[in-house]
Amino acid sequence: MSEMQQMKVEIGSHEERYSRDAFSREDGHDDRLFYEKDRFVAHLDSEALATVEDIIGQLIVEDHPVVLDLMASWDSHIPRHIRPARLVGLGLNANELAANEDLDETVIHDLNDNPELPFDDETFDVVINTVSVDYLVHPFKVFREVGRILKPGGLHLVFFSNRMFPQKAVKIWREATEMERVALVQEFFSAAGCFDALQVFVSSGKVRPSDDKYGHTGMPSDPVYVVYAEKTGSGESSAKRPAIKLAGDQPPLTEEEMRARLETIRETLECPHCGSRMKKWAVPESVFSTWDTEFKYICFNDRCPYVTRGWQVMARQGNQGMSYRLLYDPERNNTIPIPIFDLYMLRESIIGE
Ligand SMILES: C[S@@+](CC[C@H](N)C(=O)[O-])C[C@H]1O[C@@H](n2cnc3c(N)ncnc32)[C@H](O)[C@@H]1O
């Protein structure tokens, strides 16, 4: 049997669906070389990291769980109210792991060299992988291994965003859209054959903290995607974990509520989505030369749900990196979306409240 044939037998049918280079990287050198440099950095902005922590805090319902932080560094993002019986961090950089005060135990292990996890069957209640799944060269094997080391009913949480070390991310991840990445991670779970009730949650469009290193760009906070599932076989229903609910998230208005707000918009000049007073906005002649009025009104509340949800809506339509604000035309007494690439766009033409 050739080496290739052997590999196919070993890796099974799910991996075979992908082209041979799907899980190759630009930098295919030993990962230990890349990660020997200490990186005491935040891989997402602080708003997004607070969301990660919040979600971990909501989904871990075990009293004193045994937790594995897979592909760990100096921060495991575990909120204070969670008191693990044991928290193990597995990663590649010894100094970063040593600086992680939450860890009870650290393990240096290269998952791309050896995807087998150095733990006994059914050891952990929770396995968390934060912003690192994109670096796995053997993701199908690693997810099967996570299934092996989780206790029945144990939780595997996989967080990711749209930032990465591109030279170390696998090709299929780099080339995929954010929605395709969700589907890919879902497939890693499904292919493992031992997870139940696969769930996806997305938080996007929040406001990026102004002191963030990319704060000047006007881009929203880094999106947070989490795909998660429990290992089968606990006999319990997965209802033991609550649905994720983030502070500030409001349910969309009903059609009736929206109609009532639109009926009074001419008098109130309040955005029907968030209630903020819209700002008077001069129509820039060069760009919108076909518009016949000199000014309109636009909602400039960056936390308006119309804007925050807009990033995802546009992404689903293939317009990644765009959202829109609500524009009110007083002549026609109607509203339309006006596209934006960042939160600073259109502000230069504000002429009053
Ligand atoms: C983007 S950082 C994320 C670190 C941490 N999970 C966090 O949330 O800040 C990627 C991490 O994956 C780990 N990692 C990368 N390649 C790995 C590999 N082949 N085996 C094990 N860990 C790896 C590195 O040690 C690095 O800390």
Short mmCIF file of C-alpha atoms and ligand atoms in Angstrom, two decimals:
data_model
loop_
_atom_site.label_atom_id
_atom_site.label_comp_id
_atom_site.label_asym_id
_atom_site.label_seq_id
_atom_site.Cartn_x
_atom_site.Cartn_y
_atom_site.Cartn_z
CA MET A 1 0.00 0.00 0.00
CA SER A 2 1.36 3.42 -0.93
CA GLU A 3 1.80 6.12 1.70
CA MET A 4 -1.09 8.05 0.21
CA GLN A 5 -3.41 5.03 0.27
CA GLN A 6 -2.46 4.41 3.87
CA MET A 7 -3.23 8.00 4.72
CA LYS A 8 -6.67 7.78 3.10
CA VAL A 9 -7.53 4.63 5.01
CA GLU A 10 -6.40 6.33 8.19
CA ILE A 11 -8.11 9.65 7.70
CA GLY A 12 -11.48 8.29 6.54
CA SER A 13 -14.15 9.70 4.31
CA HIS A 14 -14.79 13.22 5.65
CA GLU A 15 -11.29 14.43 4.99
CA GLU A 16 -11.37 12.91 1.51
CA ARG A 17 -14.00 15.43 0.45
CA TYR A 18 -11.38 18.16 0.58
CA SER A 19 -8.62 18.83 -1.88
CA ARG A 20 -5.23 17.56 -0.84
CA ASP A 21 -3.94 21.03 0.02
CA ALA A 22 -7.08 22.23 1.87
CA PHE A 23 -5.35 21.94 5.22
CA SER A 24 -1.93 23.15 4.11
CA ARG A 25 -0.44 26.43 5.32
CA GLU A 26 1.77 29.09 3.76
CA ASP A 27 4.20 28.46 6.60
CA GLY A 28 4.33 24.69 6.86
CA HIS A 29 7.39 24.70 9.13
CA ASP A 30 7.30 23.19 12.59
CA ASP A 31 4.74 25.17 14.62
CA ARG A 32 7.06 25.18 17.62
CA LEU A 33 9.34 27.58 15.74
CA PHE A 34 6.54 30.08 15.09
CA TYR A 35 5.16 29.89 18.61
CA GLU A 36 8.49 29.97 20.45
CA LYS A 37 8.19 33.79 20.29
CA ASP A 38 6.14 35.05 23.26
CA ARG A 39 2.97 36.88 22.24
CA PHE A 40 1.38 38.52 25.24
CA VAL A 41 -1.23 40.11 23.04
CA ALA A 42 -5.02 40.14 22.86
CA HIS A 43 -6.15 38.31 19.74
CA LEU A 44 -9.50 40.16 19.67
CA ASP A 45 -10.60 43.60 20.87
CA SER A 46 -11.69 43.85 24.50
CA GLU A 47 -15.42 44.04 23.65
CA ALA A 48 -15.21 40.77 21.71
CA LEU A 49 -13.17 39.10 24.46
CA ALA A 50 -15.75 40.18 27.04
CA THR A 51 -18.36 38.46 24.85
CA VAL A 52 -16.28 35.27 24.75
CA GLU A 53 -16.00 35.35 28.54
CA ASP A 54 -19.71 36.06 28.95
CA ILE A 55 -20.65 33.10 26.71
CA ILE A 56 -18.28 30.74 28.54
CA GLY A 57 -19.85 31.89 31.82
CA GLN A 58 -23.35 31.21 30.54
CA LEU A 59 -22.73 27.80 28.98
CA ILE A 60 -20.66 26.19 31.74
CA VAL A 61 -23.31 25.10 34.19
CA GLU A 62 -21.29 22.43 36.00
CA ASP A 63 -20.41 23.31 39.61
CA HIS A 64 -16.72 22.43 39.61
CA PRO A 65 -15.92 21.39 36.05
CA VAL A 66 -12.71 19.84 34.83
CA VAL A 67 -11.80 22.10 31.92
CA LEU A 68 -9.30 21.89 29.06
CA ASP A 69 -8.26 25.11 27.33
CA LEU A 70 -7.11 23.70 24.00
CA MET A 71 -4.53 25.80 22.11
CA ALA A 72 -4.15 27.98 25.18
CA SER A 73 -2.08 31.04 25.90
CA TRP A 74 -1.83 33.53 28.79
CA ASP A 75 -5.61 34.11 29.19
CA SER A 76 -8.29 31.40 29.23
CA HIS A 77 -11.24 33.86 29.29
CA ILE A 78 -12.95 31.96 32.15
CA PRO A 79 -15.12 34.31 34.22
CA ARG A 80 -14.57 34.50 37.97
CA HIS A 81 -17.86 32.85 38.92
CA ILE A 82 -16.75 29.59 37.26
CA ARG A 83 -14.62 27.61 39.70
CA PRO A 84 -13.05 24.70 37.86
CA ALA A 85 -11.97 21.67 39.87
CA ARG A 86 -9.03 21.62 37.44
CA LEU A 87 -8.11 23.79 34.47
CA VAL A 88 -5.55 22.41 32.05
CA GLY A 89 -4.01 24.52 29.28
CA LEU A 90 -2.54 22.82 26.21
CA GLY A 91 -0.53 24.96 23.83
CA LEU A 92 2.88 25.57 22.35
CA ASN A 93 4.38 28.54 24.18
CA ALA A 94 5.66 27.69 27.67
CA ASN A 95 6.05 31.31 28.85
CA GLU A 96 2.53 32.29 27.80
CA LEU A 97 1.09 29.23 29.56
CA ALA A 98 3.19 29.89 32.67
CA ALA A 99 1.77 33.43 32.83
CA ASN A 100 -1.81 32.13 32.74
CA GLU A 101 -2.74 32.31 36.43
CA ASP A 102 -5.97 30.39 35.97
CA LEU A 103 -4.27 27.19 34.83
CA ASP A 104 -3.64 24.37 37.29
CA GLU A 105 -1.62 22.43 34.77
CA THR A 106 0.12 23.18 31.49
CA VAL A 107 0.87 20.80 28.65
CA ILE A 108 3.11 21.60 25.70
CA HIS A 109 1.86 19.52 22.81
CA ASP A 110 1.90 20.11 19.05
CA LEU A 111 -1.50 19.08 17.68
CA ASN A 112 -0.32 19.35 14.10
CA ASP A 113 2.55 17.00 14.79
CA ASN A 114 0.40 14.63 16.83
CA PRO A 115 -3.38 15.18 16.91
CA GLU A 116 -3.82 12.63 19.68
CA LEU A 117 -4.60 14.36 22.96
CA PRO A 118 -2.45 13.24 25.90
CA PHE A 119 -5.40 12.64 28.24
CA ASP A 120 -7.46 9.64 29.31
CA ASP A 121 -10.94 8.94 27.97
CA GLU A 122 -13.75 10.92 29.60
CA THR A 123 -11.51 13.23 31.63
CA PHE A 124 -13.09 16.65 30.95
CA ASP A 125 -16.46 18.33 31.46
CA VAL A 126 -15.59 21.17 29.10
CA VAL A 127 -13.07 21.67 26.28
CA ILE A 128 -12.68 25.22 24.97
CA ASN A 129 -10.85 26.23 21.82
CA THR A 130 -10.61 30.00 21.42
CA VAL A 131 -9.60 31.63 18.14
CA SER A 132 -7.30 28.75 17.16
CA VAL A 133 -9.32 26.15 15.22
CA ASP A 134 -8.08 27.74 11.99
CA TYR A 135 -4.54 26.49 12.67
CA LEU A 136 -5.43 22.79 12.85
CA VAL A 137 -4.00 20.70 10.06
CA HIS A 138 -5.86 17.57 11.27
CA PRO A 139 -9.10 19.09 12.57
CA PHE A 140 -11.19 15.96 12.03
CA LYS A 141 -8.83 13.91 14.18
CA VAL A 142 -8.60 16.58 16.88
CA PHE A 143 -12.41 16.85 17.14
CA ARG A 144 -12.66 13.06 17.43
CA GLU A 145 -10.04 13.22 20.16
CA VAL A 146 -11.97 15.94 21.98
CA GLY A 147 -14.98 13.61 21.81
CA ARG A 148 -12.90 10.85 23.37
CA ILE A 149 -11.60 12.90 26.31
CA LEU A 150 -14.94 14.58 27.12
CA LYS A 151 -17.27 12.99 29.63
CA PRO A 152 -20.73 12.11 28.26
CA GLY A 153 -22.74 15.35 28.25
CA GLY A 154 -19.48 17.35 28.31
CA LEU A 155 -19.29 20.56 26.31
CA HIS A 156 -16.99 21.48 23.43
CA LEU A 157 -16.94 25.20 22.72
CA VAL A 158 -15.17 26.51 19.62
CA PHE A 159 -14.81 30.28 19.28
CA PHE A 160 -13.47 32.08 16.24
CA SER A 161 -13.48 35.49 14.62
CA ASN A 162 -12.11 36.93 11.40
CA ARG A 163 -8.57 37.65 12.58
CA MET A 164 -5.71 35.17 12.22
CA PHE A 165 -2.02 34.62 11.62
CA PRO A 166 -2.61 34.06 7.88
CA GLN A 167 0.66 32.24 7.33
CA LYS A 168 -0.34 29.63 9.89
CA ALA A 169 -4.06 29.34 9.08
CA VAL A 170 -5.02 26.47 6.80
CA LYS A 171 -5.79 27.31 3.18
CA ILE A 172 -9.47 26.38 3.29
CA TRP A 173 -10.00 28.73 6.24
CA ARG A 174 -8.20 31.64 4.62
CA GLU A 175 -10.22 31.27 1.45
CA ALA A 176 -13.62 30.73 3.10
CA THR A 177 -16.16 33.41 3.93
CA GLU A 178 -17.11 33.81 7.58
CA MET A 179 -20.35 31.87 7.00
CA GLU A 180 -18.43 29.07 5.27
CA ARG A 181 -16.13 28.88 8.29
CA VAL A 182 -19.15 28.28 10.50
CA ALA A 183 -20.20 25.43 8.18
CA LEU A 184 -16.68 24.00 8.25
CA VAL A 185 -16.54 23.91 12.04
CA GLN A 186 -20.01 22.36 12.10
CA GLU A 187 -18.65 19.65 9.84
CA PHE A 188 -15.71 18.99 12.18
CA PHE A 189 -18.24 18.39 14.95
CA SER A 190 -20.61 16.27 12.86
CA ALA A 191 -17.84 14.15 11.42
CA ALA A 192 -16.61 13.25 14.90
CA GLY A 193 -19.87 11.32 15.27
CA CYS A 194 -20.14 11.80 19.03
CA PHE A 195 -21.72 15.23 19.51
CA ASP A 196 -25.38 16.14 20.03
CA ALA A 197 -27.42 19.28 19.49
CA LEU A 198 -24.87 21.29 17.56
CA GLN A 199 -25.47 25.02 18.03
CA VAL A 200 -24.15 28.22 16.50
CA PHE A 201 -24.22 31.70 17.99
CA VAL A 202 -22.89 34.88 16.40
CA SER A 203 -22.25 38.24 18.03
CA SER A 204 -21.32 40.99 15.62
CA GLY A 205 -21.67 44.69 14.99
CA LYS A 206 -20.86 45.79 18.54
CA VAL A 207 -18.90 49.02 18.89
CA ARG A 208 -15.12 48.61 18.91
CA PRO A 209 -13.56 50.22 22.01
CA SER A 210 -11.98 53.55 21.06
CA ASP A 211 -8.67 52.60 22.74
CA ASP A 212 -8.35 49.45 20.62
CA LYS A 213 -5.41 49.43 18.22
CA TYR A 214 -7.89 49.35 15.32
CA GLY A 215 -10.23 51.86 17.02
CA HIS A 216 -9.32 54.58 14.51
CA THR A 217 -10.66 52.52 11.59
CA GLY A 218 -14.34 52.89 12.48
CA MET A 219 -14.73 49.15 12.07
CA PRO A 220 -17.11 47.41 14.48
CA SER A 221 -15.81 45.13 17.23
CA ASP A 222 -14.42 41.79 16.06
CA PRO A 223 -17.25 39.35 15.42
CA VAL A 224 -17.50 36.38 17.77
CA TYR A 225 -18.66 33.07 16.34
CA VAL A 226 -19.16 30.11 18.64
CA VAL A 227 -20.05 26.62 17.52
CA TYR A 228 -20.74 24.25 20.40
CA ALA A 229 -22.17 20.87 21.23
CA GLU A 230 -22.31 18.29 23.98
CA LYS A 231 -20.85 14.83 23.79
CA THR A 232 -23.58 12.24 23.34
CA GLY A 233 -24.49 9.63 25.88
CA SER A 234 -25.28 11.55 29.04
CA GLY A 235 -28.95 10.55 28.92
CA GLU A 236 -29.72 14.14 29.99
CA SER A 237 -31.31 16.69 27.72
CA SER A 238 -29.01 19.49 26.56
CA ALA A 239 -31.62 21.88 27.98
CA LYS A 240 -29.34 21.97 31.01
CA ARG A 241 -27.48 24.80 29.23
CA PRO A 242 -29.31 28.09 28.68
CA ALA A 243 -29.70 29.83 25.34
CA ILE A 244 -26.98 32.48 25.04
CA LYS A 245 -28.26 35.96 25.80
CA LEU A 246 -26.01 39.00 25.63
CA ALA A 247 -26.62 42.22 27.54
CA GLY A 248 -27.95 44.94 25.26
CA ASP A 249 -29.43 42.53 22.70
CA GLN A 250 -33.02 43.49 22.02
CA PRO A 251 -35.56 41.33 20.21
CA PRO A 252 -36.46 42.76 16.79
CA LEU A 253 -39.57 44.98 16.75
CA THR A 254 -42.80 43.41 15.59
CA GLU A 255 -44.29 44.69 12.32
CA GLU A 256 -46.98 46.44 14.32
CA GLU A 257 -44.48 48.22 16.60
CA MET A 258 -42.44 49.29 13.58
CA ARG A 259 -45.52 50.62 11.75
CA ALA A 260 -46.52 52.67 14.80
CA ARG A 261 -43.05 54.21 15.04
CA LEU A 262 -42.91 55.01 11.33
CA GLU A 263 -46.25 56.75 11.55
CA THR A 264 -44.82 59.34 13.93
CA ILE A 265 -41.34 59.66 12.45
CA ARG A 266 -42.11 62.99 10.71
CA GLU A 267 -42.88 64.65 14.06
CA THR A 268 -40.41 62.83 16.29
CA LEU A 269 -37.44 62.41 13.90
CA GLU A 270 -36.59 59.40 16.07
CA CYS A 271 -35.04 56.32 14.57
CA PRO A 272 -37.74 53.64 14.72
CA HIS A 273 -35.12 50.97 15.51
CA CYS A 274 -33.44 52.55 18.53
CA GLY A 275 -35.40 55.68 19.42
CA SER A 276 -32.38 58.00 18.99
CA ARG A 277 -33.00 61.41 17.49
CA MET A 278 -31.75 61.37 13.89
CA LYS A 279 -29.32 64.01 12.68
CA LYS A 280 -29.89 66.47 9.86
CA TRP A 281 -27.59 65.49 7.04
CA ALA A 282 -26.64 67.53 3.97
CA VAL A 283 -26.86 65.51 0.75
CA PRO A 284 -23.37 65.60 -0.80
CA GLU A 285 -23.87 66.93 -4.31
CA SER A 286 -21.19 64.97 -6.09
CA VAL A 287 -22.25 61.54 -4.91
CA PHE A 288 -26.01 61.77 -4.72
CA SER A 289 -26.62 64.21 -7.55
CA THR A 290 -29.92 62.57 -8.46
CA TRP A 291 -31.44 63.35 -5.05
CA ASP A 292 -33.63 66.40 -5.25
CA THR A 293 -33.61 67.62 -1.64
CA GLU A 294 -30.77 69.37 0.14
CA PHE A 295 -30.95 67.39 3.34
CA LYS A 296 -32.21 64.16 4.88
CA TYR A 297 -32.06 62.68 8.38
CA ILE A 298 -29.84 59.76 9.40
CA CYS A 299 -29.60 57.75 12.61
CA PHE A 300 -25.98 58.01 13.76
CA ASN A 301 -26.33 55.81 16.85
CA ASP A 302 -23.54 53.24 16.41
CA ARG A 303 -25.36 50.90 18.80
CA CYS A 304 -28.62 51.06 16.85
CA PRO A 305 -29.71 47.44 16.18
CA TYR A 306 -30.34 48.39 12.54
CA VAL A 307 -26.60 49.09 12.19
CA THR A 308 -25.31 46.31 14.45
CA ARG A 309 -27.39 43.62 12.71
CA GLY A 310 -26.60 45.13 9.32
CA TRP A 311 -23.03 43.77 9.28
CA GLN A 312 -24.34 40.19 9.37
CA VAL A 313 -27.21 40.86 6.98
CA MET A 314 -24.81 42.34 4.43
CA ALA A 315 -22.30 39.51 4.95
CA ARG A 316 -24.99 36.92 4.25
CA GLN A 317 -25.69 38.74 0.98
CA GLY A 318 -22.04 38.57 0.01
CA ASN A 319 -21.17 42.13 1.10
CA GLN A 320 -18.65 41.36 3.81
CA GLY A 321 -17.42 44.39 5.74
CA MET A 322 -20.49 46.54 5.15
CA SER A 323 -23.55 47.60 7.09
CA TYR A 324 -26.03 50.48 6.69
CA ARG A 325 -27.65 53.32 8.59
CA LEU A 326 -31.28 54.35 8.47
CA LEU A 327 -31.96 57.42 6.33
CA TYR A 328 -35.24 59.33 6.57
CA ASP A 329 -36.35 61.43 3.61
CA PRO A 330 -38.68 64.20 4.88
CA GLU A 331 -39.98 65.04 1.38
CA ARG A 332 -41.16 61.53 0.60
CA ASN A 333 -41.74 60.62 4.25
CA ASN A 334 -39.98 57.28 3.78
CA THR A 335 -36.90 55.49 5.11
CA ILE A 336 -34.16 53.65 3.23
CA PRO A 337 -30.87 51.98 4.22
CA ILE A 338 -27.74 53.87 3.28
CA PRO A 339 -24.66 51.60 3.06
CA ILE A 340 -21.52 52.18 5.14
CA PHE A 341 -18.09 50.56 5.22
CA ASP A 342 -17.22 51.91 8.66
CA LEU A 343 -18.85 53.91 11.44
CA TYR A 344 -17.20 57.20 10.41
CA MET A 345 -18.70 57.27 6.91
CA LEU A 346 -21.36 59.95 6.23
CA ARG A 347 -20.58 61.84 9.45
CA GLU A 348 -18.78 64.66 7.64
CA SER A 349 -22.12 65.87 6.22
CA ILE A 350 -23.98 66.13 9.54
CA ILE A 351 -25.36 69.69 9.72
CA GLY A 352 -27.36 69.58 12.93
CA GLU A 353 -29.62 67.73 15.25
C1 LIG B 1 -4.33 32.96 18.29
S1 LIG B 1 -3.59 32.17 19.64
C2 LIG B 1 -4.97 31.94 20.73
C3 LIG B 1 -4.55 31.70 22.13
C4 LIG B 1 -5.67 31.56 23.15
N1 LIG B 1 -6.52 30.44 22.86
C5 LIG B 1 -6.46 32.83 23.29
O1 LIG B 1 -7.68 32.78 23.29
O2 LIG B 1 -5.86 33.90 23.46
C6 LIG B 1 -3.26 30.58 18.99
C7 LIG B 1 -2.74 29.59 20.00
O3 LIG B 1 -2.77 28.29 19.44
C8 LIG B 1 -1.68 27.54 19.90
N2 LIG B 1 -1.29 26.64 18.83
C9 LIG B 1 -1.02 26.98 17.56
N3 LIG B 1 -0.64 25.90 16.85
C10 LIG B 1 -0.68 24.86 17.70
C11 LIG B 1 -0.39 23.49 17.58
N4 LIG B 1 0.07 22.99 16.43
N5 LIG B 1 -0.55 22.69 18.66
C12 LIG B 1 -0.97 23.19 19.84
N6 LIG B 1 -1.25 24.49 20.02
C13 LIG B 1 -1.10 25.32 18.96
C14 LIG B 1 -0.57 28.56 20.18
O4 LIG B 1 0.18 28.17 21.30
C15 LIG B 1 -1.31 29.87 20.40
O5 LIG B 1 -1.28 30.23 21.75
#
